[in-house]
Short mmCIF file of C-alpha atoms in Angstrom, two decimals:
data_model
loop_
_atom_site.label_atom_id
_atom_site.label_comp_id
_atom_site.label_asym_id
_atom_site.label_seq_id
_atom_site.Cartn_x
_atom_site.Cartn_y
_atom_site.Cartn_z
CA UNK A 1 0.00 0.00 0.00
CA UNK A 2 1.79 3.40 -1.12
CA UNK A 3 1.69 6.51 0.55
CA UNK A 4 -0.88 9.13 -0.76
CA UNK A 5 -0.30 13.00 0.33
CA UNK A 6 -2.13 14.56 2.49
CA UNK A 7 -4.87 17.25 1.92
CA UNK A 8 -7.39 18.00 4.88
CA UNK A 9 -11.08 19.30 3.74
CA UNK A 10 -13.32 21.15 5.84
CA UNK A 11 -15.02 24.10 6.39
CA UNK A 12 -12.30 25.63 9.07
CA UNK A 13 -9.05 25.05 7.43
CA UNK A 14 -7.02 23.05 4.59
CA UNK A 15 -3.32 21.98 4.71
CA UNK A 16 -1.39 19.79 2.42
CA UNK A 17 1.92 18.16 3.30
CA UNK A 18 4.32 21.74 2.78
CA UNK A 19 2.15 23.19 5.43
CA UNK A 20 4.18 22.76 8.92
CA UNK A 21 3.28 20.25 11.27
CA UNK A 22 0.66 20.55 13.65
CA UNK A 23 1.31 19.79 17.80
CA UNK A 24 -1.18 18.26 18.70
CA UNK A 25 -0.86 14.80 21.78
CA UNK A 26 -3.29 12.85 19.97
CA UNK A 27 -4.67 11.97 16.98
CA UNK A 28 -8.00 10.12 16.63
CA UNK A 29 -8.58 8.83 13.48
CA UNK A 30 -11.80 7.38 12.08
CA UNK A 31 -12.90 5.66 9.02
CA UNK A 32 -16.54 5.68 8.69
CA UNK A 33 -18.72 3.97 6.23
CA UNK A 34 -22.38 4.27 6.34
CA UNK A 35 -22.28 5.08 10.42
CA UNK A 36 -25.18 7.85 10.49
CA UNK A 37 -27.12 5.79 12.73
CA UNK A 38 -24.56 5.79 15.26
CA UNK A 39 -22.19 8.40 15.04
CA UNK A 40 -23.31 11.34 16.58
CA UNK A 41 -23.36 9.81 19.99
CA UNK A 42 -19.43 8.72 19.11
CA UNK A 43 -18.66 12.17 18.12
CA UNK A 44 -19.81 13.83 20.92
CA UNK A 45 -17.89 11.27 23.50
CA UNK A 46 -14.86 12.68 21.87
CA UNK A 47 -15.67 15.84 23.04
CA UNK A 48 -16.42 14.90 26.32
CA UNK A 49 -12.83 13.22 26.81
CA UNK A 50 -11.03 14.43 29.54
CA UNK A 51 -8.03 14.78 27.88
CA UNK A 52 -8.67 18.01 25.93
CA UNK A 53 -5.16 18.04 23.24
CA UNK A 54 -6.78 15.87 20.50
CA UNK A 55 -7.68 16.70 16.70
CA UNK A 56 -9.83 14.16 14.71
CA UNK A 57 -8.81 13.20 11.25
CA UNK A 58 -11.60 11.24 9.52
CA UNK A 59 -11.87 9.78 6.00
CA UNK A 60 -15.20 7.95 4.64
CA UNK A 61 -15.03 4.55 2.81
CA UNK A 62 -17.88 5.53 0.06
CA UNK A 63 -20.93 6.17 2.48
CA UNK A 64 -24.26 6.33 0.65
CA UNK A 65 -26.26 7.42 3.86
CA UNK A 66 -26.28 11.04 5.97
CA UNK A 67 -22.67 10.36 7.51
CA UNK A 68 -20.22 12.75 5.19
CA UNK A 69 -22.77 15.57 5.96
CA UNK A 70 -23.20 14.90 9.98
CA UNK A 71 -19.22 15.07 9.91
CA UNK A 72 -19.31 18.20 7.81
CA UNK A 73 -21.62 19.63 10.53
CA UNK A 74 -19.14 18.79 13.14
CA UNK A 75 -16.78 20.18 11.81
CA UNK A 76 -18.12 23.48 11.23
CA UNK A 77 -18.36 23.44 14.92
CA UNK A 78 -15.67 21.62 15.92
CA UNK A 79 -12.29 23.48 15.03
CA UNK A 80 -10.61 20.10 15.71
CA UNK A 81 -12.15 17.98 13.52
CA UNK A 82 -10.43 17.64 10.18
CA UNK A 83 -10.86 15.55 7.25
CA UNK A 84 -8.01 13.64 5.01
CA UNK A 85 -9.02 13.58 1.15
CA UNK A 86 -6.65 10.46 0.29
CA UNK A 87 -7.64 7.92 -2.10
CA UNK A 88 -11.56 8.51 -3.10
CA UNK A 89 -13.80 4.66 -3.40
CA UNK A 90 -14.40 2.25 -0.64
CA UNK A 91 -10.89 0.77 0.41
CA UNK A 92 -12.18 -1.44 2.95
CA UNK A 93 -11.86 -0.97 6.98
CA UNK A 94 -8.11 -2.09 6.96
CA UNK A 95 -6.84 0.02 4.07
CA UNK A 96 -9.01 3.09 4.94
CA UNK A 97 -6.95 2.90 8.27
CA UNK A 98 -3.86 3.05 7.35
CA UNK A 99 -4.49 5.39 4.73
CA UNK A 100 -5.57 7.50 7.28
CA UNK A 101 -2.68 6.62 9.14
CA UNK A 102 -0.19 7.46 6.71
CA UNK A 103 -1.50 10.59 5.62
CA UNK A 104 -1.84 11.83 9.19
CA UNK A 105 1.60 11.53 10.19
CA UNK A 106 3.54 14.15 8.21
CA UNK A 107 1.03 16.75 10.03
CA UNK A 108 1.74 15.79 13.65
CA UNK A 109 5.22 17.15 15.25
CA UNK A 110 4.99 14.94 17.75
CA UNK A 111 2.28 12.80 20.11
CA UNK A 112 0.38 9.33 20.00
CA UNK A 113 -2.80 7.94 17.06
CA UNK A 114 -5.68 6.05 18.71
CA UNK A 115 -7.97 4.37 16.21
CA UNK A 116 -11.56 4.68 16.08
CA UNK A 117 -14.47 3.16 14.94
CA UNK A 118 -17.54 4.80 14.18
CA UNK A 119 -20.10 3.46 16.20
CA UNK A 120 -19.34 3.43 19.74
CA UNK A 121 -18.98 5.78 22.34
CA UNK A 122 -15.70 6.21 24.45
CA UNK A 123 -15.93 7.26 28.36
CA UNK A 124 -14.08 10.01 29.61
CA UNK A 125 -10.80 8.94 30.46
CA UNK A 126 -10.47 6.64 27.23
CA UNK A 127 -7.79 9.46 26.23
CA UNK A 128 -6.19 10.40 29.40
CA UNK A 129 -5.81 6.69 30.33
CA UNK A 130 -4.24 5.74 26.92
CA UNK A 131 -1.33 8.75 26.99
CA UNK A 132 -0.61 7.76 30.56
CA UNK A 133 -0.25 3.98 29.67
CA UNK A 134 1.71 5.05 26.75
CA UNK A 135 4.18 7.59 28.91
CA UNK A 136 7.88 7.28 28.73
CA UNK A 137 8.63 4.74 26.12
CA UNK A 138 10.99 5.49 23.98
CA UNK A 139 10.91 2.70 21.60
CA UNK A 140 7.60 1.36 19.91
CA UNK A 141 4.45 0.92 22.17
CA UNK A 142 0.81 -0.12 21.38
CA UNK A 143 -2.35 0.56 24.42
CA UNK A 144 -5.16 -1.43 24.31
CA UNK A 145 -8.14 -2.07 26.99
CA UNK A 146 -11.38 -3.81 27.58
CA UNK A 147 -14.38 -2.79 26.69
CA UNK A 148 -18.24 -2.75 27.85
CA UNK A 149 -20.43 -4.80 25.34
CA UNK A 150 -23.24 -3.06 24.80
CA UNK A 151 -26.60 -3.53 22.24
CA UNK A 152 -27.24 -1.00 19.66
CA UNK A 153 -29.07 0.94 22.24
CA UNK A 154 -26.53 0.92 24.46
CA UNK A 155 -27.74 -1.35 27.31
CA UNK A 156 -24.81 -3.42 28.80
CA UNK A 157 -24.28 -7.04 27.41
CA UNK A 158 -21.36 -7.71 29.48
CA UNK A 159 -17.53 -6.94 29.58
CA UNK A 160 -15.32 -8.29 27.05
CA UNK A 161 -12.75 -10.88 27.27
CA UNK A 162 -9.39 -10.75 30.10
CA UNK A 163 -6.84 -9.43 28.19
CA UNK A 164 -4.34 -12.31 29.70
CA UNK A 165 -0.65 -11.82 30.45
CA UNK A 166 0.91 -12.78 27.49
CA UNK A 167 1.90 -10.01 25.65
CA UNK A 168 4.77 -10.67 23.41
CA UNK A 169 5.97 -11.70 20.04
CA UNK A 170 4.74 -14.45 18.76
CA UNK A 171 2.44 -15.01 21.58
CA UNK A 172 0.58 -11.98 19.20
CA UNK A 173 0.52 -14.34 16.65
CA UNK A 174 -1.73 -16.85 18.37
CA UNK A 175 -4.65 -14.25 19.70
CA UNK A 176 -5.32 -10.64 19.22
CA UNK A 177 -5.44 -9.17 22.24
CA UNK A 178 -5.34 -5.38 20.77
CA UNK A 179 -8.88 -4.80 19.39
CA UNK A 180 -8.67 -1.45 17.20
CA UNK A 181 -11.24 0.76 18.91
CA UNK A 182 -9.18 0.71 22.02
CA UNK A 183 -5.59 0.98 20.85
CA UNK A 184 -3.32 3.81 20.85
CA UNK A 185 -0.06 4.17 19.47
CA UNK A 186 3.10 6.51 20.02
CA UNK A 187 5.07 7.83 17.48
CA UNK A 188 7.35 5.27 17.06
CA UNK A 189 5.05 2.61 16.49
CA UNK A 190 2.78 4.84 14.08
CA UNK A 191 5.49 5.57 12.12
CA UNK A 192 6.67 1.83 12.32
CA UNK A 193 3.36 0.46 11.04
CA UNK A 194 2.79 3.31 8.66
CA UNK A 195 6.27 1.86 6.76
CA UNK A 196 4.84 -1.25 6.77
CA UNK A 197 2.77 -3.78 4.23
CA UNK A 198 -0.22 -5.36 6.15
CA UNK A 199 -0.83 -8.66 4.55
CA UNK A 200 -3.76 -9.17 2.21
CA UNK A 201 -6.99 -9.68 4.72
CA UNK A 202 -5.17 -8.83 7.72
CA UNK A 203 -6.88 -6.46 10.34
CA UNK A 204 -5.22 -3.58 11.06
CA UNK A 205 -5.37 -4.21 14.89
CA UNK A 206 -3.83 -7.26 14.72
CA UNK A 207 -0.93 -6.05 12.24
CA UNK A 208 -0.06 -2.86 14.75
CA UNK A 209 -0.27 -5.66 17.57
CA UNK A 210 2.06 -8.09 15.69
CA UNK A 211 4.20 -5.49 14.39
CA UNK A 212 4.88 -3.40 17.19
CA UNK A 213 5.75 -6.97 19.31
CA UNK A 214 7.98 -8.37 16.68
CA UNK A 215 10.15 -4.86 16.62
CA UNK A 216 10.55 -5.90 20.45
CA UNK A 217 8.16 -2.81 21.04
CA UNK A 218 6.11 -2.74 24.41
CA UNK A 219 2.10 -3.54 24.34
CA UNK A 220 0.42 -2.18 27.54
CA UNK A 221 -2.94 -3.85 28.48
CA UNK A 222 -5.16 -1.77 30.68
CA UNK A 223 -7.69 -4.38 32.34
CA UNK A 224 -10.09 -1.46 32.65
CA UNK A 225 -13.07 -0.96 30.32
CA UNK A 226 -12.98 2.23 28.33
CA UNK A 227 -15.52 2.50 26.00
CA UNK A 228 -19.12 1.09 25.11
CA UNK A 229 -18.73 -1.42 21.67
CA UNK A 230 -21.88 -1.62 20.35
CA UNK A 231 -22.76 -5.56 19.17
CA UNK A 232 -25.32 -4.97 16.24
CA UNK A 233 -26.44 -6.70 12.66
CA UNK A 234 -23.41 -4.12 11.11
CA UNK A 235 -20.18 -4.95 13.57
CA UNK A 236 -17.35 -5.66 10.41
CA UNK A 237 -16.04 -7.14 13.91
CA UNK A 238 -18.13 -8.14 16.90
CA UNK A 239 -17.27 -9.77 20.43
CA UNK A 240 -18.42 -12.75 22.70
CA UNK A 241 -18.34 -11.81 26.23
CA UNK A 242 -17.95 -15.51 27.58
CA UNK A 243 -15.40 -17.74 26.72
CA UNK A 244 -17.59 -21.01 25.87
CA UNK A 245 -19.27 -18.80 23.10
CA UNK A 246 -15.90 -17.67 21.89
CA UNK A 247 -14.85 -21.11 22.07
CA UNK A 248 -18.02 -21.93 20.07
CA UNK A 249 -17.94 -20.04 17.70
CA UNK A 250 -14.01 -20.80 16.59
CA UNK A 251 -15.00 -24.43 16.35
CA UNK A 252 -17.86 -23.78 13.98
CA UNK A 253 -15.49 -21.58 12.01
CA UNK A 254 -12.57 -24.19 12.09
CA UNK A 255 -8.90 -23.82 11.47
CA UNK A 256 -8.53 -22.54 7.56
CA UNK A 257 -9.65 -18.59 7.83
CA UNK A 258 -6.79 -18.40 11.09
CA UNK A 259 -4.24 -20.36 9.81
CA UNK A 260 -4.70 -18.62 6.43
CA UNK A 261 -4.39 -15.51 8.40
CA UNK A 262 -1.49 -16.81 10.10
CA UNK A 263 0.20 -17.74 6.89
CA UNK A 264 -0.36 -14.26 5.81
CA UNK A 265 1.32 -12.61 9.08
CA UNK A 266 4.30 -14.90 9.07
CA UNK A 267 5.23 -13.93 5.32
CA UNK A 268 4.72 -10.41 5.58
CA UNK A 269 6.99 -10.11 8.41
CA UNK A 270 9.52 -12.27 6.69
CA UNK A 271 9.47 -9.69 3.41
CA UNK A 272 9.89 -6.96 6.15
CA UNK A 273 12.96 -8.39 8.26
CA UNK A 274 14.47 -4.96 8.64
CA UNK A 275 11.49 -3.92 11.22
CA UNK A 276 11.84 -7.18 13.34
CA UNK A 277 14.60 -7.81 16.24
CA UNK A 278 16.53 -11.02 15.70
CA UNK A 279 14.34 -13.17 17.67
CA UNK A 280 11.33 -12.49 15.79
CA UNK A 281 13.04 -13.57 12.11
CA UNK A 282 14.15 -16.56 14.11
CA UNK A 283 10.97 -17.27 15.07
CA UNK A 284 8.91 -16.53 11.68
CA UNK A 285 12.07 -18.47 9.61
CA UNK A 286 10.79 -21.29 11.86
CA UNK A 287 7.09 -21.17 12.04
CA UNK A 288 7.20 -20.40 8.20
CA UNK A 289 9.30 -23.85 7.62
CA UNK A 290 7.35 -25.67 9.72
CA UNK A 291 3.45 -24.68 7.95
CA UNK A 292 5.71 -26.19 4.84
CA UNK A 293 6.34 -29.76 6.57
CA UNK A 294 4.60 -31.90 8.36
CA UNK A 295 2.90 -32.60 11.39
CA UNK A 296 6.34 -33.66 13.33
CA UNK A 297 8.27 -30.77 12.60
CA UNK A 298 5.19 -28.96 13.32
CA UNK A 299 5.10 -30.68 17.08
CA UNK A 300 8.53 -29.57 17.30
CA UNK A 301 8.29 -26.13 17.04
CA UNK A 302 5.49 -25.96 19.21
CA UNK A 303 7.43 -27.55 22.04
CA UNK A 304 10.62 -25.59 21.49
CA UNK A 305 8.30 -22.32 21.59
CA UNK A 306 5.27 -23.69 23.90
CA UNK A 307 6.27 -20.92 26.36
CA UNK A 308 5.88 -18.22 24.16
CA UNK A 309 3.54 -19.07 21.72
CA UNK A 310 0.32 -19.87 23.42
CA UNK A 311 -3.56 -17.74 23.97
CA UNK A 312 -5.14 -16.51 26.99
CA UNK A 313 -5.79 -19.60 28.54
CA UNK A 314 -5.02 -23.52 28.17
CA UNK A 315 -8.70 -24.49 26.43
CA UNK A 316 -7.47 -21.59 23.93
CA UNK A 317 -3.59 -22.87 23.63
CA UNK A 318 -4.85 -26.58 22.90
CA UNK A 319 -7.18 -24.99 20.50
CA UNK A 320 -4.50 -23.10 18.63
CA UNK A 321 -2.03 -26.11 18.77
CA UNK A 322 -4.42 -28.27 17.44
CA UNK A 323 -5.13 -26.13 14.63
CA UNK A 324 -1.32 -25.75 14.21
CA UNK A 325 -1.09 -28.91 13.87
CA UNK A 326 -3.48 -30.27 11.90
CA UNK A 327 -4.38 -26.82 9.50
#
């Protein structure tokens, strides 16, 4: 995916990439694509953050309902709400992303990118809690936190998974712990995942997650909930609270979508070894070989990594290794 420049569009201000860089501490960005049922109530809990030093940058995917002209009315009200003009057609939810990611960066001196989707609603301290997770690391560093499942009128479901304690490369391999509407990155890692190419199908969460870990960056898990994700008939992604109904519904879907997407991860990192510590090619030369062989040299790898490459919990683990295995 190339780089497209820049050029902001609304009714406040324009700037292209000679203009010089705004200060801002963080940038929200959100890709929206048909949301006018939901977004004003996401809009305004941006407002309401407690941490004040944000701007928005937003780019729609091709709506066909009222969303481009609810954001064009925030933003005539909303100095801080700016919109990126990059490539015009429906890119889909991963592309539009980090399109909006890419084109974002040249304008910001300095500061951290959270990700946003367009139909929930953040809680006050989503913001403030992010930049202090996020505080003092040098190197590359990915927040991410739990949220509140909620219907599409916004009546509690439940709280989504434990994040677990496993946070490392390739541990990231086997689960995605990082889901996008919660994640914030600082500007190492943006700029490290805006140099990147995200494998074909990939979800951008999981790539920054992946990424970040396998350039021996830091990912900070904040067990609290921050935001309300509403579970409707238009999630691109939804959640199961519980973990039989997670564990249900991976059965039914069986091993060949996430070992394709496994496949997928394992040679994009390996055409990007420049971005990965030593370790991590290690480890993808050797998960890469054995997905090639069979099911012995497949056992053996598993072993020789079983205490770094392994989900949440053991039902999950013996899940994944199964589907290793046999996939």
């Amino acid at each position: 995916m190339g780089q497209h420049p820049a050029r902001l569009a609304s009714d406040r201000s324009d700037a292209s990439p000679s203009d010089p860089p705004e200060r801002t501490r963080v940038a929200i960005l959100l890709s929206t694509y048909n949301g006018a049922a939901y977004l004003p109530a996401q809009l305004r809990s941006f407002q309401d953050q407690t941490h004040r030093d944000w701007v928005l940058y937003w780019r729609d995917d091709g709506s066909a309902d009222a969303t481009v002209a609810q954001l064009d009315a925030f933003a005539a009200a909303e100095p801080r709400c700016r919109r990126l003009q990059g490539p015009p057609g429906h890119l889909g939810a991963t592309a539009s992303f980090l399109t909006l990611l890419r084109d974002a960066l040249p304008l910001l001196a300095d500061g951290m990118v959270a990700f946003a989707d367009q139909d929930d609603v953040w809680l006050p301290d989503k913001l403030a809690r992010g930049g202090a997770g996020l505080a003092g690391d040098p190197g590359p560093a990915l927040y991410c936190a739990r949220q509140t499942l909620v219907d599409a009128g916004l009546r509690r479901l439940g709280a989504s998974p434990a994040l677990g304690r496993e946070h490392r490369f390739p541990a990231a391999l086997a689960r995605n712990v990082a889901v996008g509407c919660t994640v914030l990155l600082n500007r190492p890692a943006a700029r490290l995942v805006a140099a990147s190419t995200a494998p074909p199908g990939a979800f951008h969460d999981w790539w920054c997650y992946v990424l970040v870990t396998a350039a021996g960056g830091a990912c900070h898990c904040d067990p609290a909930e921050v935001m309300l994700y509403r579970q409707h008939g238009g999630n691109a992604v939804g959640a199961a609270a519980a973990a039989p109904r997670r564990a249900l519904a991976a059965g039914r879907r069986g091993p060949g979508a996430f070992m394709d997407q496994l496949r997928a991860m394992l040679d994009a990192l390996a055409a990007q070894p420049e971005a990965l510590t030593g370790t991590a090619r290690a480890d993808v030369a050797r998960l890469r070989s054995a997905l090639t062989t069979g099911m012995l040299a497949r056992a053996r790898v598993l072993w020789a990594l079983r205490a770094r490459l392994r989900r949440t919990n053991l039902a999950e683990t013996v899940l994944f290794r199964l589907w290793f295995l046999i996939g």
